Amino acid sequence: MNRTKREPIGTTAPAGTTGTLYGGTGLRRYHPILFGLITATAIALIGLTAWQHHQLSKYSYGGSGLTRRLDFLIFLACWTTLFGAAYIIFAHTGRFGRLASHASHVFWLLITWIMWLIGAALYQHRLHQVGCGLLHRQCQINRAIKALSWLEFALCFITMWIIILHIGGKTDRYRSGPYDSYA
């Protein structure tokens, strides 16, 4: 009787590889942590910016300039949550090919990093113009939004450079020319 060998339940890696893409060493170990932090920070920013937007609209404090910047931060937080969660799923399943490649990670992180730089800088600049807030709680929320925006900017930058350095480390192993050691 011919019995085919079946993979154990829970193995989601493609044929020819061992185990799932999580675990092990290098980038695979840190990918879910880094993208999980990026996604969790973005989810927190969605809640804080939406609440602050509602409060500013309710009391008409800060003018339309501050609410427009909050609109941009809400968009950025939703963008980051959607794609951060998608990249976690891509890495966990080990499928999706080019959609989950290192190049697409770096491209998305570069665009997201630039947008967070713009969003955090514009929000901070506008806060310096209008002040912290009418109430102590509003001031704390504004400071939290500003801090989490800069944290998101830093997480995207760090993750992007870890991936770039990981790609560079992989290409070092494949050099074989006489002048490759000097590059």
PDB file of C-alpha atoms in Angstrom:
ATOM      1  CA  MET A   1       0.000   0.000   0.000  1.00  0.00           C
ATOM      2  CA  ASN A   2       1.435   3.385  -1.022  1.00  0.00           C
ATOM      3  CA  ARG A   3       0.990   5.977   1.626  1.00  0.00           C
ATOM      4  CA  THR A   4       1.997   9.498   0.876  1.00  0.00           C
ATOM      5  CA  LYS A   5       3.863  11.331   3.547  1.00  0.00           C
ATOM      6  CA  ARG A   6       1.757  14.187   4.829  1.00  0.00           C
ATOM      7  CA  GLU A   7       3.062  17.349   6.384  1.00  0.00           C
ATOM      8  CA  PRO A   8       2.075  17.887   9.998  1.00  0.00           C
ATOM      9  CA  ILE A   9      -0.809  20.214  10.689  1.00  0.00           C
ATOM     10  CA  GLY A  10       0.380  23.769  11.247  1.00  0.00           C
ATOM     11  CA  THR A  11       3.262  23.692   8.799  1.00  0.00           C
ATOM     12  CA  THR A  12       2.560  26.542   6.453  1.00  0.00           C
ATOM     13  CA  ALA A  13       5.856  26.762   4.615  1.00  0.00           C
ATOM     14  CA  PRO A  14       5.986  25.934   0.913  1.00  0.00           C
ATOM     15  CA  ALA A  15       7.225  22.572  -0.269  1.00  0.00           C
ATOM     16  CA  GLY A  16      10.967  22.123  -0.105  1.00  0.00           C
ATOM     17  CA  THR A  17      11.449  24.190   3.052  1.00  0.00           C
ATOM     18  CA  THR A  18      11.363  23.142   6.646  1.00  0.00           C
ATOM     19  CA  GLY A  19       8.874  24.500   9.119  1.00  0.00           C
ATOM     20  CA  THR A  20       7.192  27.841   9.036  1.00  0.00           C
ATOM     21  CA  LEU A  21       8.939  31.060   8.205  1.00  0.00           C
ATOM     22  CA  TYR A  22       8.721  32.182  11.818  1.00  0.00           C
ATOM     23  CA  GLY A  23      11.416  30.982  14.166  1.00  0.00           C
ATOM     24  CA  GLY A  24      15.001  30.347  13.315  1.00  0.00           C
ATOM     25  CA  THR A  25      17.594  33.043  13.150  1.00  0.00           C
ATOM     26  CA  GLY A  26      18.070  36.377  11.483  1.00  0.00           C
ATOM     27  CA  LEU A  27      15.263  38.343   9.928  1.00  0.00           C
ATOM     28  CA  ARG A  28      12.712  35.561  10.349  1.00  0.00           C
ATOM     29  CA  ARG A  29      12.937  35.864  14.120  1.00  0.00           C
ATOM     30  CA  TYR A  30      12.477  39.628  14.201  1.00  0.00           C
ATOM     31  CA  HIS A  31       9.993  40.121  11.361  1.00  0.00           C
ATOM     32  CA  PRO A  32       6.827  39.403  13.381  1.00  0.00           C
ATOM     33  CA  ILE A  33       8.112  41.482  16.299  1.00  0.00           C
ATOM     34  CA  LEU A  34       8.988  44.529  14.206  1.00  0.00           C
ATOM     35  CA  PHE A  35       5.884  44.466  12.045  1.00  0.00           C
ATOM     36  CA  GLY A  36       3.764  43.657  15.101  1.00  0.00           C
ATOM     37  CA  LEU A  37       5.095  46.780  16.820  1.00  0.00           C
ATOM     38  CA  ILE A  38       4.494  48.856  13.706  1.00  0.00           C
ATOM     39  CA  THR A  39       0.923  47.547  13.442  1.00  0.00           C
ATOM     40  CA  ALA A  40       0.141  47.901  17.167  1.00  0.00           C
ATOM     41  CA  THR A  41       1.413  51.480  17.234  1.00  0.00           C
ATOM     42  CA  ALA A  42      -0.695  52.308  14.189  1.00  0.00           C
ATOM     43  CA  ILE A  43      -3.798  50.806  15.818  1.00  0.00           C
ATOM     44  CA  ALA A  44      -3.209  52.949  18.921  1.00  0.00           C
ATOM     45  CA  LEU A  45      -2.811  55.995  16.680  1.00  0.00           C
ATOM     46  CA  ILE A  46      -6.100  55.269  14.914  1.00  0.00           C
ATOM     47  CA  GLY A  47      -7.934  55.418  18.226  1.00  0.00           C
ATOM     48  CA  LEU A  48      -6.141  58.471  19.592  1.00  0.00           C
ATOM     49  CA  THR A  49      -6.322  60.542  16.411  1.00  0.00           C
ATOM     50  CA  ALA A  50      -9.975  59.680  15.805  1.00  0.00           C
ATOM     51  CA  TRP A  51     -10.894  60.645  19.369  1.00  0.00           C
ATOM     52  CA  GLN A  52      -8.866  63.863  19.179  1.00  0.00           C
ATOM     53  CA  HIS A  53     -10.398  64.722  15.800  1.00  0.00           C
ATOM     54  CA  HIS A  54     -13.860  64.314  17.315  1.00  0.00           C
ATOM     55  CA  GLN A  55     -12.943  66.502  20.294  1.00  0.00           C
ATOM     56  CA  LEU A  56     -11.449  69.234  18.121  1.00  0.00           C
ATOM     57  CA  SER A  57     -14.496  69.234  15.854  1.00  0.00           C
ATOM     58  CA  LYS A  58     -16.796  69.352  18.879  1.00  0.00           C
ATOM     59  CA  TYR A  59     -15.060  72.313  20.555  1.00  0.00           C
ATOM     60  CA  SER A  60     -13.649  73.909  17.371  1.00  0.00           C
ATOM     61  CA  TYR A  61     -10.181  74.270  18.842  1.00  0.00           C
ATOM     62  CA  GLY A  62      -7.079  74.568  16.674  1.00  0.00           C
ATOM     63  CA  GLY A  63      -8.878  75.450  13.478  1.00  0.00           C
ATOM     64  CA  SER A  64      -9.090  73.427  10.316  1.00  0.00           C
ATOM     65  CA  GLY A  65      -5.276  73.187  10.053  1.00  0.00           C
ATOM     66  CA  LEU A  66      -5.027  70.873  13.032  1.00  0.00           C
ATOM     67  CA  THR A  67      -7.965  68.703  11.964  1.00  0.00           C
ATOM     68  CA  ARG A  68      -6.498  68.352   8.455  1.00  0.00           C
ATOM     69  CA  ARG A  69      -3.252  67.119   9.972  1.00  0.00           C
ATOM     70  CA  LEU A  70      -5.219  64.705  12.133  1.00  0.00           C
ATOM     71  CA  ASP A  71      -7.020  63.479   8.996  1.00  0.00           C
ATOM     72  CA  PHE A  72      -3.638  62.758   7.412  1.00  0.00           C
ATOM     73  CA  LEU A  73      -2.453  60.931  10.544  1.00  0.00           C
ATOM     74  CA  ILE A  74      -5.647  58.842  10.580  1.00  0.00           C
ATOM     75  CA  PHE A  75      -5.036  57.907   6.940  1.00  0.00           C
ATOM     76  CA  LEU A  76      -1.399  57.028   7.720  1.00  0.00           C
ATOM     77  CA  ALA A  77      -2.386  54.922  10.713  1.00  0.00           C
ATOM     78  CA  CYS A  78      -4.963  52.997   8.645  1.00  0.00           C
ATOM     79  CA  TRP A  79      -2.431  52.567   5.796  1.00  0.00           C
ATOM     80  CA  THR A  80       0.186  51.273   8.213  1.00  0.00           C
ATOM     81  CA  THR A  81      -2.230  48.945  10.013  1.00  0.00           C
ATOM     82  CA  LEU A  82      -3.495  47.417   6.778  1.00  0.00           C
ATOM     83  CA  PHE A  83      -0.114  46.813   5.170  1.00  0.00           C
ATOM     84  CA  GLY A  84       1.700  45.951   8.413  1.00  0.00           C
ATOM     85  CA  ALA A  85      -0.839  43.216   9.136  1.00  0.00           C
ATOM     86  CA  ALA A  86      -0.659  42.041   5.516  1.00  0.00           C
ATOM     87  CA  TYR A  87       3.140  41.674   5.713  1.00  0.00           C
ATOM     88  CA  ILE A  88       2.795  39.686   8.937  1.00  0.00           C
ATOM     89  CA  ILE A  89       0.370  37.340   7.162  1.00  0.00           C
ATOM     90  CA  PHE A  90       2.639  37.137   4.084  1.00  0.00           C
ATOM     91  CA  ALA A  91       5.615  36.150   6.210  1.00  0.00           C
ATOM     92  CA  HIS A  92       3.651  33.670   8.301  1.00  0.00           C
ATOM     93  CA  THR A  93       2.191  31.773   5.371  1.00  0.00           C
ATOM     94  CA  GLY A  94       5.343  31.831   3.249  1.00  0.00           C
ATOM     95  CA  ARG A  95       3.342  32.304   0.087  1.00  0.00           C
ATOM     96  CA  PHE A  96       2.553  35.317  -2.124  1.00  0.00           C
ATOM     97  CA  GLY A  97       5.973  35.408  -3.837  1.00  0.00           C
ATOM     98  CA  ARG A  98       6.846  38.897  -5.053  1.00  0.00           C
ATOM     99  CA  LEU A  99       4.175  40.543  -2.920  1.00  0.00           C
ATOM    100  CA  ALA A 100       6.111  39.477   0.172  1.00  0.00           C
ATOM    101  CA  SER A 101       9.636  39.919  -1.205  1.00  0.00           C
ATOM    102  CA  HIS A 102      12.352  41.899   0.540  1.00  0.00           C
ATOM    103  CA  ALA A 103      12.143  44.512  -2.203  1.00  0.00           C
ATOM    104  CA  SER A 104       8.427  45.091  -1.622  1.00  0.00           C
ATOM    105  CA  HIS A 105       9.074  45.348   2.139  1.00  0.00           C
ATOM    106  CA  VAL A 106      11.749  47.989   1.594  1.00  0.00           C
ATOM    107  CA  PHE A 107       9.650  49.887  -0.967  1.00  0.00           C
ATOM    108  CA  TRP A 108       6.594  49.976   1.322  1.00  0.00           C
ATOM    109  CA  LEU A 109       8.694  50.899   4.356  1.00  0.00           C
ATOM    110  CA  LEU A 110      10.419  53.716   2.452  1.00  0.00           C
ATOM    111  CA  ILE A 111       7.110  55.223   1.325  1.00  0.00           C
ATOM    112  CA  THR A 112       5.586  54.782   4.778  1.00  0.00           C
ATOM    113  CA  TRP A 113       8.670  56.218   6.477  1.00  0.00           C
ATOM    114  CA  ILE A 114       8.548  59.350   4.304  1.00  0.00           C
ATOM    115  CA  MET A 115       4.821  59.785   4.933  1.00  0.00           C
ATOM    116  CA  TRP A 116       5.297  59.417   8.718  1.00  0.00           C
ATOM    117  CA  LEU A 117       8.093  61.975   8.603  1.00  0.00           C
ATOM    118  CA  ILE A 118       5.796  64.430   6.846  1.00  0.00           C
ATOM    119  CA  GLY A 119       2.798  63.665   9.056  1.00  0.00           C
ATOM    120  CA  ALA A 120       4.644  63.848  12.372  1.00  0.00           C
ATOM    121  CA  ALA A 121       6.505  67.029  11.415  1.00  0.00           C
ATOM    122  CA  LEU A 122       3.369  68.813  10.198  1.00  0.00           C
ATOM    123  CA  TYR A 123       1.407  67.824  13.309  1.00  0.00           C
ATOM    124  CA  GLN A 124       4.195  68.900  15.643  1.00  0.00           C
ATOM    125  CA  HIS A 125       4.594  72.222  13.801  1.00  0.00           C
ATOM    126  CA  ARG A 126       0.868  72.949  14.026  1.00  0.00           C
ATOM    127  CA  LEU A 127       0.784  72.053  17.725  1.00  0.00           C
ATOM    128  CA  HIS A 128       3.551  74.552  18.410  1.00  0.00           C
ATOM    129  CA  GLN A 129       1.479  77.228  16.658  1.00  0.00           C
ATOM    130  CA  VAL A 130      -1.830  76.664  18.476  1.00  0.00           C
ATOM    131  CA  GLY A 131      -0.632  75.342  21.831  1.00  0.00           C
ATOM    132  CA  CYS A 132      -1.117  72.037  23.545  1.00  0.00           C
ATOM    133  CA  GLY A 133      -4.846  72.084  24.197  1.00  0.00           C
ATOM    134  CA  LEU A 134      -7.613  73.618  26.274  1.00  0.00           C
ATOM    135  CA  LEU A 135      -7.814  70.825  28.820  1.00  0.00           C
ATOM    136  CA  HIS A 136      -5.095  68.817  30.510  1.00  0.00           C
ATOM    137  CA  ARG A 137      -6.451  65.595  28.967  1.00  0.00           C
ATOM    138  CA  GLN A 138      -6.402  67.064  25.464  1.00  0.00           C
ATOM    139  CA  CYS A 139      -2.820  68.163  25.992  1.00  0.00           C
ATOM    140  CA  GLN A 140      -1.833  64.635  27.035  1.00  0.00           C
ATOM    141  CA  ILE A 141      -3.592  63.153  24.008  1.00  0.00           C
ATOM    142  CA  ASN A 142      -1.821  65.615  21.693  1.00  0.00           C
ATOM    143  CA  ARG A 143       1.534  64.711  23.216  1.00  0.00           C
ATOM    144  CA  ALA A 144       0.757  60.990  22.898  1.00  0.00           C
ATOM    145  CA  ILE A 145      -0.198  61.406  19.225  1.00  0.00           C
ATOM    146  CA  LYS A 146       2.999  63.331  18.574  1.00  0.00           C
ATOM    147  CA  ALA A 147       5.140  60.742  20.395  1.00  0.00           C
ATOM    148  CA  LEU A 148       3.500  57.750  18.705  1.00  0.00           C
ATOM    149  CA  SER A 149       3.836  59.418  15.296  1.00  0.00           C
ATOM    150  CA  TRP A 150       7.573  59.845  15.806  1.00  0.00           C
ATOM    151  CA  LEU A 151       7.794  56.304  17.178  1.00  0.00           C
ATOM    152  CA  GLU A 152       6.094  54.977  14.037  1.00  0.00           C
ATOM    153  CA  PHE A 153       8.575  56.975  11.948  1.00  0.00           C
ATOM    154  CA  ALA A 154      11.504  55.452  13.872  1.00  0.00           C
ATOM    155  CA  LEU A 155      10.127  51.891  13.714  1.00  0.00           C
ATOM    156  CA  CYS A 156       9.713  52.118   9.942  1.00  0.00           C
ATOM    157  CA  PHE A 157      13.245  53.461   9.564  1.00  0.00           C
ATOM    158  CA  ILE A 158      14.823  50.787  11.787  1.00  0.00           C
ATOM    159  CA  THR A 159      12.882  47.959  10.151  1.00  0.00           C
ATOM    160  CA  MET A 160      13.767  49.194   6.669  1.00  0.00           C
ATOM    161  CA  TRP A 161      17.483  49.268   7.502  1.00  0.00           C
ATOM    162  CA  ILE A 162      17.396  45.842   9.129  1.00  0.00           C
ATOM    163  CA  ILE A 163      15.893  44.414   5.938  1.00  0.00           C
ATOM    164  CA  ILE A 164      18.409  46.262   3.731  1.00  0.00           C
ATOM    165  CA  LEU A 165      21.319  45.010   5.840  1.00  0.00           C
ATOM    166  CA  HIS A 166      19.875  41.498   5.770  1.00  0.00           C
ATOM    167  CA  ILE A 167      19.733  41.611   1.960  1.00  0.00           C
ATOM    168  CA  GLY A 168      23.318  42.903   1.864  1.00  0.00           C
ATOM    169  CA  GLY A 169      24.466  40.108   4.155  1.00  0.00           C
ATOM    170  CA  LYS A 170      22.879  37.510   1.903  1.00  0.00           C
ATOM    171  CA  THR A 171      24.601  38.862  -1.195  1.00  0.00           C
ATOM    172  CA  ASP A 172      27.994  38.817   0.549  1.00  0.00           C
ATOM    173  CA  ARG A 173      27.837  35.028   0.658  1.00  0.00           C
ATOM    174  CA  TYR A 174      27.445  34.748  -3.105  1.00  0.00           C
ATOM    175  CA  ARG A 175      30.424  36.864  -4.160  1.00  0.00           C
ATOM    176  CA  SER A 176      33.125  34.925  -5.911  1.00  0.00           C
ATOM    177  CA  GLY A 177      35.087  37.366  -8.082  1.00  0.00           C
ATOM    178  CA  PRO A 178      38.714  38.351  -7.375  1.00  0.00           C
ATOM    179  CA  TYR A 179      37.732  41.945  -6.477  1.00  0.00           C
ATOM    180  CA  ASP A 180      34.563  41.190  -4.524  1.00  0.00           C
ATOM    181  CA  SER A 181      36.334  41.308  -1.168  1.00  0.00           C
ATOM    182  CA  TYR A 182      37.292  44.948  -1.851  1.00  0.00           C
ATOM    183  CA  ALA A 183      33.739  46.097  -2.680  1.00  0.00           C
TER     184      ALA A 183
END
